[in-house]
């Protein structure tokens, strides 16, 4: 998956703004190229966990369809831990058709995305 630079910059700004809490959203695009970040409120307002509101998920899907885009990844930030899935991230990654991206602000800025199947990382890509 390729993430356009302007999208990465939006993600970083969003993660820094919402820190120390995790922030989250969907990465939208076509043909495995992310062209938009769709921010969603972390309804948990937590530095260690995130949840999407179902109404935000439906709005994101409706927006993507209207623009001819697909949801390519679910993403969230790790303000104080590395860019790798936690045990909870692995447990909750239940859509094998998308990637799961994690933007870490811990010891620099790092962005990785993961293909997760049955609670196991089967592929990792570095984006930053």
XYZ file of N, CA and C in Angstrom:
384
model
N 0.847 -1.173 0.000
C 0.000 0.000 0.000
C 0.895 1.239 0.000
N 0.573 2.191 -0.852
C 1.288 3.463 -0.888
C 0.385 4.523 -0.250
N 0.972 5.344 0.602
C 0.225 6.430 1.241
C 0.805 7.742 0.745
N -0.025 8.555 0.094
C 0.443 9.846 -0.414
C 1.004 10.696 0.729
N 2.050 11.472 0.427
C 2.748 12.275 1.441
C 1.819 13.249 2.163
N 0.898 13.883 1.443
C -0.010 14.827 2.094
C -0.901 14.123 3.118
N -1.237 12.867 2.853
C -2.046 12.093 3.798
C -1.217 11.774 5.047
N 0.039 11.386 4.855
C 0.920 11.115 5.993
C 1.063 12.373 6.852
N 1.226 13.517 6.226
C 1.344 14.773 6.980
C 0.071 15.068 7.765
N -1.107 14.806 7.176
C -2.375 14.979 7.903
C -2.458 14.049 9.098
N -2.033 12.808 8.908
C -2.065 11.829 9.993
C -1.176 12.264 11.150
N 0.023 12.733 10.831
C 0.953 13.184 11.872
C 0.357 14.365 12.623
N -0.176 15.343 11.900
C -0.771 16.524 12.545
C -1.929 16.116 13.448
N -2.752 15.195 12.978
C -3.890 14.718 13.759
C -3.418 14.005 15.021
N -2.417 13.141 14.884
C -1.907 12.393 16.040
C -1.288 13.331 17.078
N -0.551 14.337 16.602
C 0.057 15.296 17.529
C -1.005 16.134 18.222
N -2.042 16.526 17.492
C -3.130 17.341 18.061
C -3.897 16.565 19.131
N -4.174 15.282 18.859
C -4.991 14.487 19.771
C -4.198 13.858 20.915
N -2.865 13.874 20.828
C -2.032 13.321 21.911
C -2.303 14.102 23.198
N -2.270 13.450 24.340
C -1.735 12.109 24.592
C -2.713 10.968 24.292
N -3.928 11.280 23.827
C -4.859 10.208 23.476
C -4.552 9.659 22.092
N -4.947 8.413 21.871
C -4.853 7.845 20.541
C -5.861 8.536 19.632
N -5.529 8.652 18.376
C -6.444 9.172 17.373
C -6.666 8.058 16.359
N -7.680 8.203 15.505
C -7.999 7.098 14.617
C -8.767 7.559 13.391
N -8.851 6.668 12.427
C -9.596 6.957 11.215
C -9.445 5.854 10.195
N -9.922 6.157 8.994
C -9.782 5.253 7.857
C -8.886 5.903 6.820
N -8.167 5.092 6.087
C -7.382 5.553 4.947
C -8.110 5.097 3.693
N -8.446 6.063 2.837
C -9.264 5.811 1.662
C -8.444 5.968 0.391
N -8.797 5.220 -0.634
C -8.113 5.360 -1.908
C -8.588 4.327 -2.906
N -7.795 4.151 -3.949
C -8.069 3.154 -4.984
C -6.764 2.478 -5.367
N -6.881 1.278 -5.901
C -5.717 0.558 -6.418
C -4.536 0.527 -5.450
N -4.808 0.353 -4.174
C -3.764 0.240 -3.152
C -2.969 1.532 -2.943
N -3.548 2.676 -3.334
C -2.926 3.983 -3.114
C -3.866 4.823 -2.254
N -3.393 5.200 -1.070
C -4.190 6.015 -0.148
C -4.114 7.475 -0.579
N -5.298 8.061 -0.806
C -5.372 9.456 -1.225
C -6.060 10.345 -0.199
N -6.724 9.737 0.800
C -7.429 10.529 1.810
C -7.381 9.872 3.177
N -7.299 10.716 4.189
C -7.429 10.316 5.583
C -8.819 10.740 6.024
N -9.611 9.815 6.522
C -10.943 10.132 7.035
C -10.875 10.016 8.555
N -10.733 11.166 9.227
C -10.609 11.191 10.681
C -11.910 10.762 11.333
N -11.799 9.998 12.405
C -12.961 9.641 13.223
C -12.598 9.847 14.691
N -13.560 10.295 15.438
C -13.328 10.541 16.862
C -13.042 9.235 17.592
N -12.039 9.266 18.449
C -11.774 8.147 19.350
C -12.769 8.287 20.500
N -13.827 7.519 20.451
C -14.880 7.666 21.458
C -14.434 7.211 22.845
N -13.298 6.524 22.926
C -12.760 6.125 24.235
C -11.969 7.249 24.898
N -11.503 8.216 24.099
C -10.697 9.328 24.630
C -9.618 8.796 25.578
N -8.832 7.846 25.055
C -7.845 7.139 25.868
C -6.472 7.173 25.215
N -5.396 7.222 26.030
C -4.049 7.136 25.477
C -3.634 5.706 25.118
N -4.460 4.712 25.460
C -4.077 3.317 25.240
C -5.099 2.506 24.467
N -6.174 3.130 24.010
C -7.229 2.380 23.338
C -8.020 3.327 22.461
N -8.628 2.788 21.414
C -9.513 3.606 20.587
C -10.731 2.796 20.172
N -11.812 3.509 19.923
C -13.031 2.925 19.358
C -13.644 3.937 18.416
N -14.230 3.427 17.327
C -14.981 4.263 16.401
C -16.444 4.245 16.809
N -17.138 5.364 16.612
C -18.595 5.376 16.763
C -19.179 4.751 15.497
N -20.150 3.852 15.624
C -20.754 3.249 14.433
C -21.267 4.290 13.430
N -21.812 5.400 13.915
C -22.311 6.437 12.996
C -21.170 7.021 12.169
N -19.974 7.138 12.761
C -18.813 7.640 12.019
C -18.354 6.621 10.973
N -18.421 5.338 11.320
C -18.037 4.302 10.368
C -18.973 4.301 9.164
N -20.258 4.421 9.402
C -21.222 4.464 8.299
C -21.022 5.713 7.454
N -20.757 6.845 8.109
C -20.513 8.098 7.368
C -19.266 7.966 6.494
N -18.234 7.322 7.010
C -17.000 7.129 6.239
C -17.258 6.248 5.020
N -18.003 5.181 5.207
C -18.319 4.279 4.099
C -19.161 4.995 3.039
N -20.133 5.756 3.482
C -20.981 6.521 2.553
C -20.139 7.541 1.779
N -19.250 8.242 2.484
C -18.361 9.225 1.852
C -17.468 8.549 0.818
N -16.856 7.436 1.196
C -15.945 6.720 0.296
C -16.682 6.279 -0.968
N -17.845 5.691 -0.800
C -18.612 5.222 -1.963
C -18.984 6.379 -2.883
N -19.387 7.509 -2.298
C -19.789 8.674 -3.096
C -18.620 9.216 -3.914
N -17.398 9.067 -3.401
C -16.206 9.574 -4.087
C -15.512 8.505 -4.937
N -16.082 7.305 -4.981
C -15.473 6.229 -5.754
C -14.213 5.669 -5.116
N -14.128 5.752 -3.791
C -12.958 5.277 -3.050
C -13.309 4.029 -2.252
N -12.280 3.335 -1.805
C -12.437 2.186 -0.918
C -11.721 2.457 0.396
N -12.169 1.799 1.439
C -11.441 1.828 2.707
C -10.294 0.833 2.556
N -9.067 1.368 2.524
C -7.891 0.520 2.350
C -7.265 0.125 3.680
N -7.463 0.977 4.707
C -6.863 0.687 6.015
C -7.638 1.373 7.128
N -7.573 0.759 8.262
C -8.017 1.319 9.533
C -6.714 1.789 10.180
N -6.695 3.007 10.728
C -5.440 3.449 11.339
C -5.690 4.083 12.694
N -4.673 4.030 13.529
C -4.710 4.732 14.806
C -3.281 5.077 15.218
N -3.183 5.939 16.206
C -1.868 6.357 16.687
C -1.515 5.620 17.970
N -0.219 5.534 18.193
C 0.341 5.072 19.466
C 1.200 6.228 19.980
N 0.635 7.095 20.831
C 1.389 8.259 21.308
C 2.638 7.912 22.119
N 2.604 6.785 22.832
C 3.716 6.481 23.734
C 4.227 5.053 23.589
N 3.970 4.437 22.441
C 4.483 3.075 22.214
C 4.827 2.909 20.734
N 5.586 1.873 20.409
C 6.054 1.688 19.028
C 4.929 1.425 18.020
N 5.280 1.515 16.749
C 4.345 1.276 15.644
C 4.258 -0.223 15.362
N 3.609 -0.911 16.277
C 3.350 -2.338 16.101
C 2.038 -2.661 16.823
N 1.319 -3.654 16.344
C 0.024 -3.972 16.949
C 0.164 -4.507 18.372
N -0.676 -3.990 19.252
C -0.757 -4.532 20.610
C -1.568 -5.827 20.555
N -1.597 -6.550 21.652
C -2.413 -7.772 21.706
C -3.875 -7.432 21.422
N -4.328 -6.297 21.944
C -5.716 -5.872 21.698
C -5.928 -5.527 20.231
N -4.952 -4.846 19.618
C -5.052 -4.538 18.186
C -5.200 -5.821 17.375
N -4.405 -6.824 17.694
C -4.472 -8.103 16.977
C -5.826 -8.774 17.177
N -6.327 -8.717 18.392
C -7.606 -9.354 18.713
C -8.761 -8.681 17.978
N -8.693 -7.350 17.833
C -9.798 -6.601 17.237
C -9.694 -6.445 15.716
N -8.599 -6.873 15.126
C -8.411 -6.756 13.667
C -9.189 -7.877 12.982
N -10.442 -7.607 12.657
C -11.301 -8.682 12.164
C -11.668 -8.576 10.686
N -11.071 -7.639 9.953
C -11.358 -7.511 8.521
C -10.097 -7.863 7.730
N -10.040 -9.058 7.147
C -8.836 -9.479 6.423
C -8.653 -8.774 5.077
N -9.626 -7.953 4.660
C -9.531 -7.294 3.354
C -8.828 -5.947 3.407
N -8.558 -5.442 4.616
C -7.892 -4.142 4.748
C -6.588 -4.295 5.515
N -5.799 -3.219 5.518
C -4.578 -3.171 6.312
C -4.879 -2.409 7.598
N -4.011 -2.554 8.568
C -4.115 -1.853 9.844
C -2.837 -1.046 10.004
N -2.978 0.282 9.994
C -1.821 1.167 10.067
C -1.715 1.751 11.470
N -0.483 1.874 11.937
C -0.214 2.444 13.263
C 0.860 3.506 13.120
N 0.507 4.717 13.534
C 1.433 5.852 13.522
C 1.920 6.064 14.941
N 3.204 5.863 15.159
C 3.792 6.022 16.483
C 4.458 7.388 16.615
N 4.252 8.023 17.755
C 4.945 9.264 18.104
C 6.040 8.984 19.129
N 6.276 7.713 19.407
C 7.222 7.277 20.432
C 8.626 7.178 19.834
N 9.556 7.948 20.391
C 10.958 7.933 19.937
C 11.051 8.219 18.436
N 10.456 9.334 18.044
C 10.403 9.708 16.634
C 9.039 9.369 16.059
N 8.873 9.608 14.785
C 7.597 9.320 14.134
C 7.799 8.137 13.193
N 6.977 7.106 13.378
C 7.071 5.885 12.589
C 5.667 5.479 12.153
N 5.541 5.070 10.897
C 4.256 4.621 10.362
C 4.453 3.283 9.661
N 3.771 2.281 10.167
C 3.785 0.951 9.565
C 2.350 0.508 9.338
N 2.158 -0.350 8.347
C 0.842 -0.968 8.175
C 1.009 -2.471 8.136
N -0.052 -3.144 8.529
C 0.004 -4.588 8.738
C -1.212 -5.262 8.113
N -0.984 -6.418 7.548
C -2.063 -7.306 7.145
C -2.175 -8.292 8.291
N -3.372 -8.410 8.855
C -3.572 -9.262 10.025
C -4.648 -10.293 9.697
N -4.336 -11.545 9.963
C -5.268 -12.635 9.701
C -5.306 -13.545 10.917
N -6.488 -13.759 11.432
C -6.676 -14.632 12.608
C -5.777 -14.232 13.770
N -5.652 -12.918 14.004
C -4.880 -12.433 15.137
C -3.377 -12.464 14.960
N -2.904 -12.728 13.731
C -1.468 -12.801 13.460
C -1.094 -11.836 12.352
N 0.040 -11.140 12.527
C 0.563 -10.288 11.466
C 1.137 -11.192 10.381
N 0.625 -11.054 9.153
C 1.152 -11.866 8.056
C 1.957 -11.039 7.065
N 1.906 -9.703 7.226
C 2.676 -8.820 6.341
C 2.830 -7.467 7.021
N 4.013 -6.864 6.902
C 4.274 -5.543 7.460
C 4.899 -4.680 6.375
N 4.435 -3.426 6.263
C 5.034 -2.460 5.356
C 5.408 -1.223 6.148
N 6.606 -0.683 5.894
C 7.046 0.570 6.514
C 6.704 1.716 5.568
N 6.110 2.765 6.131
C 5.740 3.937 5.337
C 6.498 5.182 5.767
N 7.032 5.166 6.965
C 7.759 6.320 7.501
C 8.598 5.880 8.686
